[in-house]
mmCIF file of C-alpha atoms in Angstrom:
data_model
loop_
_atom_site.group_PDB
_atom_site.id
_atom_site.type_symbol
_atom_site.label_atom_id
_atom_site.label_comp_id
_atom_site.label_asym_id
_atom_site.label_seq_id
_atom_site.Cartn_x
_atom_site.Cartn_y
_atom_site.Cartn_z
ATOM 1 C CA MET A 268 0.000 0.000 0.000
ATOM 2 C CA THR A 269 1.452 3.343 -1.033
ATOM 3 C CA PHE A 270 0.127 6.846 -0.954
ATOM 4 C CA GLY A 271 1.130 10.422 -1.609
ATOM 5 C CA ASP A 272 2.382 9.857 -5.163
ATOM 6 C CA SER A 273 2.458 13.361 -6.630
ATOM 7 C CA ARG A 274 2.057 11.986 -10.156
ATOM 8 C CA SER A 275 -1.515 10.897 -9.403
ATOM 9 C CA PRO A 276 -4.620 13.067 -8.987
ATOM 10 C CA ALA A 277 -5.043 14.129 -5.397
ATOM 11 C CA GLY A 278 -7.414 12.382 -3.031
ATOM 12 C CA ARG A 279 -8.593 14.140 0.104
ATOM 13 C CA GLY A 280 -5.752 16.268 1.420
ATOM 14 C CA PRO A 281 -3.975 14.655 4.370
ATOM 15 C CA ARG A 282 -4.512 17.719 6.547
ATOM 16 C CA SER A 283 -8.286 17.465 6.040
ATOM 17 C CA VAL A 284 -8.502 13.842 7.216
ATOM 18 C CA PRO A 285 -8.200 13.040 10.939
ATOM 19 C CA LYS A 286 -5.412 10.545 11.554
ATOM 20 C CA PRO A 287 -5.727 7.402 13.628
ATOM 21 C CA LYS A 288 -4.079 7.866 17.019
ATOM 22 C CA ARG A 289 -1.615 5.106 16.220
ATOM 23 C CA LEU A 290 -0.087 7.208 13.419
ATOM 24 C CA ALA A 291 0.827 10.078 15.746
ATOM 25 C CA HIS A 292 4.503 9.057 15.931
ATOM 26 C CA LEU A 293 5.059 9.031 12.157
ATOM 27 C CA ARG A 294 6.983 11.883 10.568
ATOM 28 C CA LEU A 295 5.224 13.965 7.897
ATOM 29 C CA ASP A 296 6.440 14.983 4.472
ATOM 30 C CA PRO A 297 6.150 18.683 3.467
ATOM 31 C CA ARG A 298 2.614 18.102 2.131
ATOM 32 C CA GLY A 299 1.441 16.552 5.379
ATOM 33 C CA TYR A 300 1.450 12.891 4.347
ATOM 34 C CA PRO A 301 2.551 10.513 7.122
ATOM 35 C CA ILE A 302 5.736 8.706 6.082
ATOM 36 C CA ILE A 303 4.560 5.126 6.441
ATOM 37 C CA ALA A 304 6.762 2.298 7.649
ATOM 38 C CA VAL A 305 7.057 0.268 4.440
ATOM 39 C CA ILE A 306 8.470 2.928 2.101
ATOM 40 C CA GLY A 307 12.133 3.828 1.753
ATOM 41 C CA GLN A 308 12.962 6.998 3.645
ATOM 42 C CA ALA A 309 16.575 7.972 3.374
ATOM 43 C CA PRO A 310 16.986 11.659 4.273
ATOM 44 C CA GLY A 311 15.826 13.761 1.331
ATOM 45 C CA ASP A 312 14.658 10.722 -0.638
ATOM 46 C CA ILE A 313 11.118 9.757 0.381
ATOM 47 C CA ASP A 314 9.505 7.634 -2.336
ATOM 48 C CA PHE A 315 5.820 7.021 -1.640
ATOM 49 C CA GLY A 316 5.489 5.005 -4.826
ATOM 50 C CA ALA A 317 7.969 2.262 -3.939
ATOM 51 C CA LEU A 318 7.950 -0.430 -1.278
ATOM 52 C CA SER A 319 11.235 -1.232 0.445
ATOM 53 C CA GLU A 320 12.043 -4.946 0.539
ATOM 54 C CA ARG A 321 14.426 -4.397 3.435
ATOM 55 C CA ARG A 322 11.687 -2.679 5.400
ATOM 56 C CA LYS A 323 9.286 -5.497 4.543
ATOM 57 C CA LEU A 324 11.762 -7.946 6.080
ATOM 58 C CA ALA A 325 11.850 -5.909 9.297
ATOM 59 C CA LEU A 326 8.041 -5.692 9.364
ATOM 60 C CA ALA A 327 7.721 -9.459 8.884
ATOM 61 C CA THR A 328 10.363 -10.250 11.506
ATOM 62 C CA PHE A 329 8.804 -8.111 14.232
ATOM 63 C CA ASP A 330 5.189 -8.658 13.032
ATOM 64 C CA LEU A 331 4.381 -4.987 12.463
ATOM 65 C CA CYS A 332 1.798 -3.046 10.459
ATOM 66 C CA ALA A 333 3.206 -1.702 7.189
ATOM 67 C CA VAL A 334 1.682 1.727 7.822
ATOM 68 C CA CYS A 335 2.217 2.549 11.508
ATOM 69 C CA ALA A 336 5.007 0.059 12.411
ATOM 70 C CA LEU A 337 3.134 -1.066 15.534
ATOM 71 C CA PRO A 338 2.383 -4.718 16.400
ATOM 72 C CA PHE A 339 -0.796 -6.456 15.284
ATOM 73 C CA GLY A 340 -1.488 -8.089 18.617
ATOM 74 C CA GLU A 341 -5.012 -9.524 18.431
ATOM 75 C CA GLU A 342 -6.113 -7.268 15.555
ATOM 76 C CA LEU A 343 -6.771 -8.635 12.079
ATOM 77 C CA ARG A 344 -4.223 -8.284 9.296
ATOM 78 C CA TRP A 345 -5.792 -6.441 6.380
ATOM 79 C CA GLN A 346 -4.881 -6.613 2.727
ATOM 80 C CA VAL A 347 -6.119 -4.250 0.010
ATOM 81 C CA SER A 348 -6.962 -5.570 -3.446
ATOM 82 C CA VAL A 349 -8.744 -4.480 -6.606
ATOM 83 C CA ASP A 350 -9.113 -8.104 -7.743
ATOM 84 C CA GLU A 351 -12.413 -9.550 -6.497
ATOM 85 C CA ALA A 352 -11.304 -13.157 -6.969
ATOM 86 C CA ALA A 353 -8.202 -12.591 -4.846
ATOM 87 C CA ALA A 354 -10.123 -10.577 -2.264
ATOM 88 C CA THR A 355 -12.742 -13.300 -1.759
ATOM 89 C CA ALA A 356 -10.300 -16.216 -1.546
ATOM 90 C CA LYS A 357 -9.718 -17.938 1.797
ATOM 91 C CA THR A 358 -5.980 -17.353 1.480
ATOM 92 C CA LEU A 359 -4.243 -14.387 -0.125
ATOM 93 C CA VAL A 360 -0.627 -14.178 -1.241
ATOM 94 C CA SER A 361 0.504 -10.602 -1.773
ATOM 95 C CA SER A 362 3.770 -8.753 -2.235
ATOM 96 C CA GLU A 363 2.428 -6.085 0.121
ATOM 97 C CA ALA A 364 2.777 -6.413 3.879
ATOM 98 C CA PRO A 365 -0.506 -6.459 5.839
ATOM 99 C CA VAL A 366 -1.833 -3.497 7.819
ATOM 100 C CA HIS A 367 -4.306 -2.663 10.583
ATOM 101 C CA GLU A 368 -7.887 -2.006 9.460
ATOM 102 C CA VAL A 369 -7.912 1.637 10.518
ATOM 103 C CA CYS A 370 -4.546 2.188 8.804
ATOM 104 C CA ALA A 371 -5.875 0.656 5.567
ATOM 105 C CA LEU A 372 -9.009 2.799 5.679
ATOM 106 C CA TYR A 373 -6.983 5.931 6.402
ATOM 107 C CA ALA A 374 -4.939 5.211 3.292
ATOM 108 C CA ALA A 375 -8.210 4.833 1.386
ATOM 109 C CA GLN A 376 -8.938 8.450 2.329
ATOM 110 C CA VAL A 377 -5.638 10.073 1.420
ATOM 111 C CA CYS A 378 -4.057 7.716 -1.119
ATOM 112 C CA PRO A 379 -4.717 9.137 -4.607
ATOM 113 C CA PHE A 380 -4.674 5.672 -6.151
ATOM 114 C CA VAL A 381 -7.355 4.379 -3.794
ATOM 115 C CA SER A 382 -9.491 7.469 -3.183
ATOM 116 C CA SER A 383 -9.702 9.015 -6.656
ATOM 117 C CA PRO A 384 -11.823 7.336 -9.359
ATOM 118 C CA TYR A 385 -9.549 8.943 -11.958
ATOM 119 C CA ALA A 386 -6.278 7.693 -10.494
ATOM 120 C CA ARG A 387 -3.959 5.739 -12.733
ATOM 121 C CA HIS A 388 -1.017 3.484 -12.035
ATOM 122 C CA GLY A 389 2.400 5.124 -12.050
ATOM 123 C CA ASP A 390 4.773 2.144 -12.113
ATOM 124 C CA GLU A 391 6.649 1.180 -15.260
ATOM 125 C CA ILE A 392 4.588 -1.956 -15.908
ATOM 126 C CA ARG A 393 1.089 -0.471 -15.544
ATOM 127 C CA ARG A 394 1.748 3.202 -16.270
ATOM 128 C CA GLY A 395 -1.394 5.011 -17.428
ATOM 129 C CA LEU A 396 -3.828 2.176 -16.681
ATOM 130 C CA LYS A 397 -6.906 3.333 -14.805
ATOM 131 C CA ARG A 398 -7.567 1.490 -11.577
ATOM 132 C CA PRO A 399 -10.749 -0.604 -11.148
ATOM 133 C CA GLU A 400 -13.683 1.217 -9.584
ATOM 134 C CA VAL A 401 -14.087 -1.143 -6.607
ATOM 135 C CA THR A 402 -11.541 -1.626 -3.828
ATOM 136 C CA PHE A 403 -11.674 -4.690 -1.583
ATOM 137 C CA LEU A 404 -10.295 -4.902 1.951
ATOM 138 C CA THR A 405 -9.974 -8.313 3.585
ATOM 139 C CA GLY A 406 -9.200 -8.934 7.251
ATOM 140 C CA PHE A 407 -7.255 -12.118 8.027
ATOM 141 C CA ARG A 408 -6.599 -13.659 11.411
ATOM 142 C CA GLN A 409 -3.003 -14.657 10.726
ATOM 143 C CA THR A 410 0.010 -14.367 8.489
ATOM 144 C CA ALA A 411 0.809 -17.968 7.607
ATOM 145 C CA ARG A 412 4.028 -17.541 5.619
ATOM 146 C CA VAL A 413 6.496 -14.923 4.420
ATOM 147 C CA PHE A 414 8.923 -15.910 1.680
ATOM 148 C CA GLY A 415 10.872 -14.569 -1.275
ATOM 149 C CA ARG A 416 9.896 -15.336 -4.859
ATOM 150 C CA ARG A 417 9.709 -13.665 -8.270
ATOM 151 C CA SER A 418 7.614 -10.532 -8.507
ATOM 152 C CA GLY A 419 4.386 -10.793 -10.462
ATOM 153 C CA LEU A 420 5.070 -7.406 -12.067
ATOM 154 C CA GLN A 421 8.816 -7.517 -12.642
ATOM 155 C CA THR A 422 9.711 -11.166 -13.109
ATOM 156 C CA SER A 423 13.427 -10.416 -13.146
ATOM 157 C CA GLU A 424 13.190 -9.342 -9.500
ATOM 158 C CA ARG A 425 12.444 -11.365 -6.384
ATOM 159 C CA VAL A 426 10.416 -9.783 -3.609
ATOM 160 C CA LEU A 427 8.974 -10.842 -0.276
ATOM 161 C CA HIS A 428 5.443 -12.250 -0.330
ATOM 162 C CA PHE A 429 2.996 -12.476 2.572
ATOM 163 C CA GLU A 430 0.459 -15.301 2.764
ATOM 164 C CA THR A 431 -2.487 -14.356 4.972
ATOM 165 C CA THR A 432 -5.176 -16.860 5.981
ATOM 166 C CA ASP A 433 -8.353 -17.306 8.047
ATOM 167 C CA VAL A 434 -10.651 -14.606 6.677
ATOM 168 C CA GLU A 435 -12.836 -12.935 9.303
ATOM 169 C CA GLN A 436 -14.042 -9.719 7.669
ATOM 170 C CA ARG A 437 -14.438 -8.237 4.199
ATOM 171 C CA LEU A 438 -15.162 -4.704 3.007
ATOM 172 C CA ARG A 439 -16.177 -3.636 -0.490
ATOM 173 C CA LEU A 440 -15.661 0.051 -1.268
ATOM 174 C CA SER A 441 -17.187 1.234 -4.525
ATOM 175 C CA SER A 442 -17.415 4.960 -3.791
ATOM 176 C CA SER A 443 -15.704 7.650 -1.766
ATOM 177 C CA ALA A 444 -18.819 7.898 0.420
ATOM 178 C CA GLU A 445 -18.526 4.218 1.348
ATOM 179 C CA ALA A 446 -14.840 4.667 2.114
ATOM 180 C CA ILE A 447 -15.548 7.682 4.329
ATOM 181 C CA ASP A 448 -18.291 5.851 6.236
ATOM 182 C CA ALA A 449 -16.082 2.805 6.795
ATOM 183 C CA TYR A 450 -13.220 4.994 8.004
ATOM 184 C CA GLN A 451 -15.425 6.933 10.414
ATOM 185 C CA ARG A 452 -16.621 3.664 11.952
ATOM 186 C CA ALA A 453 -13.042 2.433 12.289
ATOM 187 C CA LEU A 454 -11.951 5.700 13.922
ATOM 188 C CA GLN A 455 -14.781 5.532 16.435
ATOM 189 C CA THR A 456 -13.869 1.995 17.464
ATOM 190 C CA GLU A 457 -10.077 2.361 17.287
ATOM 191 C CA VAL A 458 -8.393 0.789 20.285
ATOM 192 C CA GLU A 459 -5.119 1.945 21.737
ATOM 193 C CA VAL A 460 -2.140 -0.169 20.727
ATOM 194 C CA THR A 461 -0.388 -1.027 23.981
ATOM 195 C CA ILE A 462 3.306 -1.746 23.547
ATOM 196 C CA ASP A 463 6.221 -2.328 25.876
ATOM 197 C CA GLU A 464 9.522 -0.469 25.863
ATOM 198 C CA ALA A 465 11.263 -2.966 23.579
ATOM 199 C CA GLU A 466 8.461 -2.731 21.008
ATOM 200 C CA ARG A 467 8.479 1.058 21.235
ATOM 201 C CA GLU A 468 12.206 1.128 20.524
ATOM 202 C CA ILE A 469 11.746 -1.036 17.417
ATOM 203 C CA ALA A 470 9.023 1.286 16.091
ATOM 204 C CA THR A 471 11.142 4.349 16.845
ATOM 205 C CA ARG A 472 14.218 3.027 15.083
ATOM 206 C CA LEU A 473 12.171 1.983 12.065
ATOM 207 C CA THR A 474 10.296 5.267 11.610
ATOM 208 C CA GLU A 475 12.861 7.897 12.591
ATOM 209 C CA LEU A 476 15.878 9.074 10.617
ATOM 210 C CA THR A 477 19.210 7.417 11.257
ATOM 211 C CA THR A 478 21.209 9.270 13.866
ATOM 212 C CA GLU A 479 24.629 9.192 12.207
ATOM 213 C CA GLU A 480 24.551 8.427 8.478
ATOM 214 C CA SER A 481 22.319 9.596 5.655
ATOM 215 C CA GLU A 482 20.908 6.099 5.176
ATOM 216 C CA ASP A 483 17.387 4.735 5.301
ATOM 217 C CA SER A 484 16.745 3.586 8.861
ATOM 218 C CA GLY A 485 14.790 0.657 7.420
ATOM 219 C CA SER A 486 17.906 -0.652 5.699
ATOM 220 C CA VAL A 487 19.808 -0.568 8.978
ATOM 221 C CA MET A 488 16.863 -2.162 10.792
ATOM 222 C CA ALA A 489 16.788 -4.938 8.186
ATOM 223 C CA GLY A 490 20.341 -5.852 9.187
ATOM 224 C CA ALA A 491 19.236 -6.031 12.812
ATOM 225 C CA ALA A 492 16.232 -8.147 11.783
ATOM 226 C CA TRP A 493 18.622 -10.452 9.912
ATOM 227 C CA PHE A 494 20.520 -11.108 13.153
ATOM 228 C CA VAL A 495 17.437 -12.129 15.163
ATOM 229 C CA GLY A 496 16.042 -14.500 12.533
ATOM 230 C CA GLY A 497 15.294 -12.678 9.286
ATOM 231 C CA ALA A 498 18.286 -14.516 7.823
ATOM 232 C CA PHE A 499 16.215 -17.717 7.885
ATOM 233 C CA CYS A 500 13.250 -16.407 5.875
ATOM 234 C CA PRO A 501 12.783 -18.782 2.885
ATOM 235 C CA GLY A 502 14.259 -17.326 -0.288
ATOM 236 C CA VAL A 503 15.357 -14.088 1.375
ATOM 237 C CA GLY A 504 18.908 -14.236 0.044
ATOM 238 C CA LYS A 505 17.764 -13.609 -3.538
ATOM 239 C CA VAL A 506 15.262 -10.882 -2.713
ATOM 240 C CA GLN A 507 15.878 -7.422 -4.127
ATOM 241 C CA GLY A 508 18.215 -5.451 -1.858
ATOM 242 C CA MET A 509 19.219 -8.376 0.378
ATOM 243 C CA GLN A 510 22.541 -9.146 -1.286
ATOM 244 C CA ARG A 511 24.231 -6.864 1.211
ATOM 245 C CA PHE A 512 23.370 -9.331 3.968
ATOM 246 C CA ALA A 513 23.280 -12.632 2.075
ATOM 247 C CA GLU A 514 26.665 -12.293 0.388
ATOM 248 C CA ASP A 515 28.563 -11.286 3.510
ATOM 249 C CA PRO A 516 28.993 -14.391 5.703
ATOM 250 C CA MET A 517 29.361 -12.264 8.829
ATOM 251 C CA TYR A 518 25.646 -11.411 8.880
ATOM 252 C CA THR A 519 24.468 -15.012 8.799
ATOM 253 C CA ALA A 520 27.250 -16.132 11.166
ATOM 254 C CA LEU A 521 25.927 -13.672 13.730
ATOM 255 C CA ALA A 522 22.331 -14.746 13.095
ATOM 256 C CA ARG A 523 23.264 -18.378 13.715
ATOM 257 C CA ARG A 524 25.114 -17.570 16.906
ATOM 258 C CA VAL A 525 22.132 -15.601 18.201
ATOM 259 C CA LEU A 526 19.945 -18.598 17.317
ATOM 260 C CA LEU A 527 22.137 -21.368 18.717
ATOM 261 C CA GLU A 528 23.853 -19.711 21.668
ATOM 262 C CA PRO A 529 21.464 -18.081 24.170
ATOM 263 C CA GLY A 530 24.412 -16.707 26.119
ATOM 264 C CA PHE A 531 25.724 -14.961 23.030
ATOM 265 C CA ALA A 532 22.283 -13.503 22.311
ATOM 266 C CA LYS A 533 22.235 -12.010 25.807
ATOM 267 C CA LYS A 534 25.757 -10.618 25.508
ATOM 268 C CA PHE A 535 24.915 -9.197 22.090
ATOM 269 C CA GLU A 536 22.626 -6.702 23.841
ATOM 270 C CA GLU A 537 25.812 -4.839 24.739
ATOM 271 C CA THR A 538 26.563 -3.873 21.133
ATOM 272 C CA ASP A 539 26.997 -0.155 20.481
ATOM 273 C CA ASP A 540 24.733 -0.227 17.419
ATOM 274 C CA LEU A 541 21.320 1.157 18.424
ATOM 275 C CA TYR A 542 19.418 -0.899 15.860
ATOM 276 C CA THR A 543 21.012 -4.242 16.648
ATOM 277 C CA ARG A 544 20.692 -3.569 20.369
ATOM 278 C CA ALA A 545 16.990 -2.772 19.986
ATOM 279 C CA ALA A 546 16.367 -5.945 17.970
ATOM 280 C CA VAL A 547 18.268 -8.270 20.305
ATOM 281 C CA LYS A 548 16.699 -6.777 23.440
ATOM 282 C CA TRP A 549 13.292 -7.251 21.840
ATOM 283 C CA LEU A 550 14.151 -10.879 21.023
ATOM 284 C CA ASN A 551 15.442 -11.671 24.501
ATOM 285 C CA SER A 552 12.429 -10.084 26.213
ATOM 286 C CA ARG A 553 9.725 -12.055 24.336
ATOM 287 C CA ASP A 554 7.885 -14.855 26.103
ATOM 288 C CA HIS A 555 6.482 -15.872 22.718
ATOM 289 C CA LEU A 556 7.864 -14.867 19.344
ATOM 290 C CA PRO A 557 5.583 -13.895 16.449
ATOM 291 C CA LYS A 558 4.493 -16.948 14.479
ATOM 292 C CA ILE A 559 6.480 -16.125 11.347
ATOM 293 C CA LEU A 560 9.761 -15.455 13.138
ATOM 294 C CA ALA A 561 9.292 -18.526 15.342
ATOM 295 C CA SER A 562 8.744 -20.646 12.227
ATOM 296 C CA TRP A 563 11.911 -19.361 10.551
ATOM 297 C CA ARG A 564 14.007 -19.950 13.660
ATOM 298 C CA ASN A 565 12.552 -23.401 14.375
ATOM 299 C CA THR A 566 13.292 -24.540 10.828
ATOM 300 C CA ALA A 567 16.873 -23.306 11.142
ATOM 301 C CA LEU A 568 17.239 -25.027 14.527
ATOM 302 C CA ASN A 569 15.981 -28.331 13.133
ATOM 303 C CA ARG A 570 18.444 -28.141 10.258
ATOM 304 C CA ALA A 571 21.292 -27.450 12.667
ATOM 305 C CA ARG A 572 20.291 -30.412 14.848
ATOM 306 C CA HIS A 573 20.382 -32.809 11.925
ATOM 307 C CA GLY A 574 24.115 -32.904 11.560
ATOM 308 C CA ARG A 575 25.111 -29.495 10.288
ATOM 309 C CA PRO A 576 28.016 -27.917 12.184
ATOM 310 C CA SER A 577 27.117 -25.119 14.546
ATOM 311 C CA PRO A 578 27.894 -21.899 12.633
ATOM 312 C CA GLY A 579 30.140 -19.464 14.426
ATOM 313 C CA LYS A 580 31.447 -22.147 16.766
ATOM 314 C CA SER A 581 34.897 -21.294 18.036
ATOM 315 C CA GLY A 582 37.670 -23.660 17.107
ATOM 316 C CA GLY A 583 40.502 -24.784 19.334
ATOM 317 C CA GLY A 584 42.712 -22.034 20.671
ATOM 318 C CA ILE A 585 40.259 -19.211 19.896
ATOM 319 C CA ASP A 586 39.188 -17.062 22.823
ATOM 320 C CA PRO A 587 35.352 -16.866 22.747
ATOM 321 C CA ARG A 588 35.462 -13.385 24.285
ATOM 322 C CA LYS A 589 37.737 -12.107 21.518
ATOM 323 C CA SER A 590 35.534 -13.820 18.961
ATOM 324 C CA LYS A 591 32.472 -12.074 20.378
ATOM 325 C CA ARG A 592 34.166 -8.673 20.322
ATOM 326 C CA LYS A 593 35.307 -9.228 16.753
ATOM 327 C CA LEU A 594 31.816 -10.196 15.625
ATOM 328 C CA GLN A 595 30.229 -7.250 17.412
ATOM 329 C CA GLY A 596 32.695 -4.810 15.898
ATOM 330 C CA ALA A 597 32.093 -6.225 12.445
ATOM 331 C CA ALA A 598 28.344 -6.015 12.990
ATOM 332 C CA ARG A 599 28.555 -2.335 13.852
ATOM 333 C CA ARG A 600 30.652 -1.546 10.804
ATOM 334 C CA LYS A 601 28.760 -3.682 8.331
ATOM 335 C CA ASN A 602 25.268 -2.874 9.555
ATOM 336 C CA ARG A 603 26.041 0.828 9.127
ATOM 337 C CA ARG A 604 27.824 0.485 5.791
#
């Protein structure tokens, strides 16, 4: 889900639409559009028309809404579609990360592509094509899988896909009046998203500018997500933008040590990198991990237990403390590269 593309006819201006409370922490662009969690946002380079695969990995790892970057908790995971067959299926596979209902309906108010009947696609594949008149929103109980595979639009690229299942609600919006009514109902029933300090730190790091370099904070957060289990997402190594992590063995070596050595995971909280520290503290403080992350880690654990050598294991004569310091130093340098 993207919005704020200046190439499309305007929907309702963002300043004229009341925001959900859960979007209050998001930064605004000069026009007043909230800078949502799933788009790339390097300083001076906000692209509302493009989804960031690295950010999608972070969202999947920590189980966060693609708009507000807050956890789903017990709320449904909503997907937006203009394809009725896809929207009415029991299971939906989409290259877009799911969102909260109120976040999806807010986007339906301010996103030119969703809110304007005259909006046209702006990407290279569908440029100039008018969107269908009806928009479908489907609320699913769970995200069943996240994996990398070829994009349906650009087959030369691989992107992350989200499989959502267990449909509980459906909305059909065929006019702006219907969209406004649905949004007003969602606003009136919006519940506060209660998060702990570790979850708040993840959301902050993902939605604020980097503190030292002019780099997208989502790219740095993706490296931190890689360490706590994103490395084990099926097909992630070939996904667009992930070569930085997949081709450098240090990233996966650290991820495997965090997975296989609880003591190392605890010590890794001492790293100087704010993003890695936030991710590892979040991991170590969870009583139960999100289903997707738990699945990735369990699969990796099972593979390790069936005869594969423990990655990152120190050989004879190597001081584990020196090894840890070396890995931490490399993580700081490489995750900020």
